[in-house]
Coordinates of C-alpha atoms and ligand atoms in Angstrom, one line a residue:
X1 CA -14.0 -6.2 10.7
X2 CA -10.6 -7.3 11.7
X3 CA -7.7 -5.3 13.2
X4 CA -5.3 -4.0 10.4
X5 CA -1.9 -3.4 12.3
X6 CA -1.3 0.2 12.7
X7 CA 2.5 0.2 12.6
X8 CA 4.3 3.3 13.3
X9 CA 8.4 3.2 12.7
X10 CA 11.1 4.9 14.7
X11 CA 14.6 5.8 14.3
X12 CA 15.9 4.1 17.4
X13 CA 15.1 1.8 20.1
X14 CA 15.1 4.6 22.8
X15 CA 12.3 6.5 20.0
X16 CA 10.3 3.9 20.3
X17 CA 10.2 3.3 24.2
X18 CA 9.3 7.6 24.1
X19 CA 6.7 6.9 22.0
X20 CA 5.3 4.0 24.2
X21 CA 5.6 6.1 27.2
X22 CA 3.8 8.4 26.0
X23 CA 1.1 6.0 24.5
X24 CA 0.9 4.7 27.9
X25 CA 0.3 7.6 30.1
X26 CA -2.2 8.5 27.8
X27 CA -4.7 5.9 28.1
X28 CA -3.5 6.0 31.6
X29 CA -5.3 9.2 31.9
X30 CA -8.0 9.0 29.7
X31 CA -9.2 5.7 31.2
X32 CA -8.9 7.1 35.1
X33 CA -10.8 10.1 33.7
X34 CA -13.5 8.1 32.3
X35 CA -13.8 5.1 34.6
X36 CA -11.4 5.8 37.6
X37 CA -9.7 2.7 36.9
X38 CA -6.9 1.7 34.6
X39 CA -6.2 -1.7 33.7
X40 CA -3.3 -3.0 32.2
X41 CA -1.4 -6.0 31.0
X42 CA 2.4 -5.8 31.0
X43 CA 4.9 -8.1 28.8
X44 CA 8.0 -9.9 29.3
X45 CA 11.1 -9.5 27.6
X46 CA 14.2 -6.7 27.0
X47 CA 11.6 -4.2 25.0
X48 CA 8.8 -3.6 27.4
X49 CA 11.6 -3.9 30.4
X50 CA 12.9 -0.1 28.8
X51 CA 9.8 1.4 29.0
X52 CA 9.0 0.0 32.6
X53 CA 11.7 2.0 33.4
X54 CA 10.7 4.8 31.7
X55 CA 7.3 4.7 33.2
X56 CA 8.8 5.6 36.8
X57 CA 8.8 9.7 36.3
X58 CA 5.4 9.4 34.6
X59 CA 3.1 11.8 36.2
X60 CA 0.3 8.6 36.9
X61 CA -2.2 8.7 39.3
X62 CA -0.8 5.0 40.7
X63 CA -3.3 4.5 43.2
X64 CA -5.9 3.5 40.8
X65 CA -3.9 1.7 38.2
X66 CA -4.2 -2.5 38.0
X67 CA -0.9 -4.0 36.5
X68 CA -1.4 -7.7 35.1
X69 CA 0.7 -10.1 33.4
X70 CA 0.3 -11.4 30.0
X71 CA 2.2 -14.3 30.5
X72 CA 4.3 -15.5 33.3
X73 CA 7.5 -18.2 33.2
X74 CA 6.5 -20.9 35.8
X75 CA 8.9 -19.8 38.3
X76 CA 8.7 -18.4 41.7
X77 CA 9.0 -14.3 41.8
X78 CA 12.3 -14.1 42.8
X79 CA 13.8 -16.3 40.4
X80 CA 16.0 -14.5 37.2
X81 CA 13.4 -15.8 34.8
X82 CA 10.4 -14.1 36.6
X83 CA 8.7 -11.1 34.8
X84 CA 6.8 -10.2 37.9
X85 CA 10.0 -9.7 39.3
X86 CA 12.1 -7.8 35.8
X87 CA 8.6 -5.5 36.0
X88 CA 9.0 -4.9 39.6
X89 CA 12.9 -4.3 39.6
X90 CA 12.2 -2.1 36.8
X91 CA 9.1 0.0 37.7
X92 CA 6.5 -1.5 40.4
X93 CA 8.2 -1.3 43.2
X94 CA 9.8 2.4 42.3
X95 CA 6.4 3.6 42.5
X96 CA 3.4 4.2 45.0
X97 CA 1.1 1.4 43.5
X98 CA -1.0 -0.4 45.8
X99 CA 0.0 -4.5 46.5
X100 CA -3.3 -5.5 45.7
X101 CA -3.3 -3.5 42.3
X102 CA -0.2 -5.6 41.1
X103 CA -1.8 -8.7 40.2
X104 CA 1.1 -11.4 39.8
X105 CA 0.5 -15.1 38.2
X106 CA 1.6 -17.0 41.3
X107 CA 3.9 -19.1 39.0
X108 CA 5.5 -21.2 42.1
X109 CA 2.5 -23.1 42.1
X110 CA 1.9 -26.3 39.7
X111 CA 1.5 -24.6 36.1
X112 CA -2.4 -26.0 35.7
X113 CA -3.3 -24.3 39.5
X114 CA -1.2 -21.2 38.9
X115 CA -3.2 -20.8 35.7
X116 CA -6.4 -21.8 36.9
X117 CA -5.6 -19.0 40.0
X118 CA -5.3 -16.6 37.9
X119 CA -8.5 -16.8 35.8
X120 CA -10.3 -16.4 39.1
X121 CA -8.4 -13.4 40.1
X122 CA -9.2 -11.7 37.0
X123 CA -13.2 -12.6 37.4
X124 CA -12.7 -11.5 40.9
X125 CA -10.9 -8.5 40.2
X126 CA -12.6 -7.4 37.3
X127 CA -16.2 -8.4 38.7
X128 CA -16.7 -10.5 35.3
X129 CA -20.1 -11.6 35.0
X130 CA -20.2 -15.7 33.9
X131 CA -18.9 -15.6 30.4
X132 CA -17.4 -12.5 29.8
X133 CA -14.2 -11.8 29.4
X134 CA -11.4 -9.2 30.5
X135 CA -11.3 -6.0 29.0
X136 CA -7.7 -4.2 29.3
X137 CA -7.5 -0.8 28.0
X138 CA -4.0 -1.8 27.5
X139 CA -2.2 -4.8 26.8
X140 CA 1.7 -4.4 26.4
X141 CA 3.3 -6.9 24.3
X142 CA 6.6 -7.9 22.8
X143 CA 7.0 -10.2 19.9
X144 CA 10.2 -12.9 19.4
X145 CA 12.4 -14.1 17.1
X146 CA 10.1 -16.6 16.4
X147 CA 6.8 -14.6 16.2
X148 CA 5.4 -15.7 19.9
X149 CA 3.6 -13.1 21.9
X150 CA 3.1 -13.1 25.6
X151 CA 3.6 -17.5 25.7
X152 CA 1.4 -18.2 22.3
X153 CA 4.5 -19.7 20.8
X154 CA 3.7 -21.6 17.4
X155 CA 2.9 -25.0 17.1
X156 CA 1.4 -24.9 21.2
X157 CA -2.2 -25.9 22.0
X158 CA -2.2 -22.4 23.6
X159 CA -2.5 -21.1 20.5
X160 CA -6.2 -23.0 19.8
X161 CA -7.5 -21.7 23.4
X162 CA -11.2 -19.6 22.9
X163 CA -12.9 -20.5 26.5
X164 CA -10.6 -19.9 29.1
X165 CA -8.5 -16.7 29.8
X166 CA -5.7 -17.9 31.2
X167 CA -3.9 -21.5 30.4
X168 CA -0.4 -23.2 31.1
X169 CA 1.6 -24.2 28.6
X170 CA 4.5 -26.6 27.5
X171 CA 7.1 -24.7 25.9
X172 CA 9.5 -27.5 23.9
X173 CA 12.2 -25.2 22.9
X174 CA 12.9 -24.1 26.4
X175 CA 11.3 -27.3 28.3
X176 CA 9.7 -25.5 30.5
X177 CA 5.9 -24.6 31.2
X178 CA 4.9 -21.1 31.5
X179 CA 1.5 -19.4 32.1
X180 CA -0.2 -17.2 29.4
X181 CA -3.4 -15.0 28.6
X182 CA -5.2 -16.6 25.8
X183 CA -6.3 -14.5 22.1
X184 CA -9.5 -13.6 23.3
X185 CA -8.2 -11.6 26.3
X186 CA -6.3 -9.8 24.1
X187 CA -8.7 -9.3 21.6
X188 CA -11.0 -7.8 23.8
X189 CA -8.8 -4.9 25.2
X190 CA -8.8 -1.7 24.3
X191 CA -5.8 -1.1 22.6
X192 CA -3.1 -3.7 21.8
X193 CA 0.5 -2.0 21.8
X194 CA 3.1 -4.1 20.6
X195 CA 7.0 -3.0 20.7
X196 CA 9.5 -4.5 18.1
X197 CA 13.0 -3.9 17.7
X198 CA 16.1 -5.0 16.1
X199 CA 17.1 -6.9 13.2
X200 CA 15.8 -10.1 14.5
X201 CA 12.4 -9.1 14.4
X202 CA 12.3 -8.5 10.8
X203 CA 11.2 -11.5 9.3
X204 CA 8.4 -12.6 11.6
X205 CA 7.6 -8.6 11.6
X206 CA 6.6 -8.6 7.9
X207 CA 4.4 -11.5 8.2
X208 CA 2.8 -10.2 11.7
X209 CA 1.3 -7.0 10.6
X210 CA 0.2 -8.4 6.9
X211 CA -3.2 -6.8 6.8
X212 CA -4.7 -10.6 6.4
X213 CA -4.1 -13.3 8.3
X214 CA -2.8 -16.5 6.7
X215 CA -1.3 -19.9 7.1
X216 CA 2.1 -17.9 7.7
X217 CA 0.7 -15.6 10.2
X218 CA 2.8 -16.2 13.6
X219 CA 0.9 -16.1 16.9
X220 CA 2.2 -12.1 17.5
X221 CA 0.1 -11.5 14.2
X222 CA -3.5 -13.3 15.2
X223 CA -3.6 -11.0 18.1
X224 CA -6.2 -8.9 16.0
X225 CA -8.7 -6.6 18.7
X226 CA -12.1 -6.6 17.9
X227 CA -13.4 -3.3 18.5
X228 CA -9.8 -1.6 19.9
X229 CA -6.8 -0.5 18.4
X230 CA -3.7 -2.5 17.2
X231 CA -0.8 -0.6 17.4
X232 CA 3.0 -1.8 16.5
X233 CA 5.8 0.9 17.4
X234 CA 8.7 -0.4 15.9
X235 CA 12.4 0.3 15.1
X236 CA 13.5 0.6 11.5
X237 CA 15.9 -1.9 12.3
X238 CA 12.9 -4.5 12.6
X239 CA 11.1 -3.0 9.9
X240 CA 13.6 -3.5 7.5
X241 CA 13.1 -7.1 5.1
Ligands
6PG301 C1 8.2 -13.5 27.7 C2 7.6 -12.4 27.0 C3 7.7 -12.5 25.5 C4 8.5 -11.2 25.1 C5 9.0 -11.4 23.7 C6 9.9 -10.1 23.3 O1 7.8 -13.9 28.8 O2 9.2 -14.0 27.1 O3 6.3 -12.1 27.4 O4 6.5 -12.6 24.8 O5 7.6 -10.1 25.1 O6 9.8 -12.5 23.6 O7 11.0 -10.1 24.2 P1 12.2 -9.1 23.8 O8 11.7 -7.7 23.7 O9 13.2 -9.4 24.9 O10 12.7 -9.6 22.4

């Protein structure tokens, strides 16, 4: 049975970073109360930047959360274009969260290695038996203009990916490589919380959370969770078309 999007609209921008904050100390909770562990993917991008921020007065048991990265630009962690670095400007290094719980895509390596790197850290990390795959209880994600999630921009081999977890990627309209978790990661975590706003969004919005996926479907729209939830808090600016 496929994910249907469960798309819940807001007022405003700042309504819908509330509403993810919340979402997000929520499964925090319930997942350190049932496993003592919480695993999480974060996003790039303007939207989930707000609700990093937000997340710095969250009451969160830090010590046992494990922050990952959906995607990664292939650039060294200081660099402007980093979103280990926006995500620790913005939250991870305002709180008491272990180092060795933020795990970083180490993006200043040649994109193939970094990607390859990072695979092994989530086996590693997540004690994945051969074959398996990760299993977030979150994964944060944004959604562009042009309907990409995490880097699964459209028209990119990324997008055809079912074995491995974690590939680099050739990114034409910004000619650059980057490093991004493939569908099946995302499809088998817990929940899937996407964040959408403004105008911009619209379009690619209506065809992302169509209940079935077709030949119009952008990349943001296949994410579709196999057994966990798929949640889209949007603005009604982004909802409007
Ligand atoms: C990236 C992000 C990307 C982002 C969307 C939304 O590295 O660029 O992972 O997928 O989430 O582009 O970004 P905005 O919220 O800034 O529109």
């Amino acid at each position: 049975m496929i994910a249907v999007p469960d798309v819940r609209v807001f007022a405003r921008p700042e309504d819908v970073f509330d509403a993810a904050r919340a979402e997000f100390v929520a499964r925090a909770e319930s997942a350190l109360a049932s496993r003592g562990r919480f695993d999480v993917s974060f996003a790039g991008g303007r939207t989930p930047e707000s609700v990093y921020k937000s997340l710095v007065s969250a009451p969160i048991d830090w010590s046992r959360v494990h922050v990952w990265f959906g995607d990664e630009r292939c650039v060294p962690p200081v660099h402007a274009d980093s979103n280990f670095k926006m995500a620790n400007e913005a939250l991870l290094a305002r709180i008491a969260i272990p180092a060795a719980n933020v795990h970083r895509v180490r993006a200043e390596l040649a994109p193939e290695r970094a990607a390859e790197e990072y695979e092994l850290e989530l086996r590693r990390a997540l004690s994945l038996a051969p074959g398996a795959w990760p299993r977030f209880d979150l994964a944060l994600l944004g959604m562009g203009p042009d309907g990409h999630t995490a880097s699964l921009f459209p028209g990119t081999t990324a997008l055809d990916e079912r074995a491995r977890s974690c590939v680099s990627t050739w990114v034409e309209k910004f000619k650059a490589f980057r490093v991004t978790l493939t569908f099946p990661v995302f499809d088998h975590a817990a929940c899937v919380l996407f964040l959408a706003c403004g105008a911009d969004k619209a379009p690619m919005l209506a065809r992302a959370t169509a209940a079935r996926i077709s030949a119009e479907t952008p990349p943001s729209g296949r994410v579709r969770p196999l057994a966990g939830q798929l949640l889209w808090f949007v603005d009604a600016a982004a909802r409007a078309s």
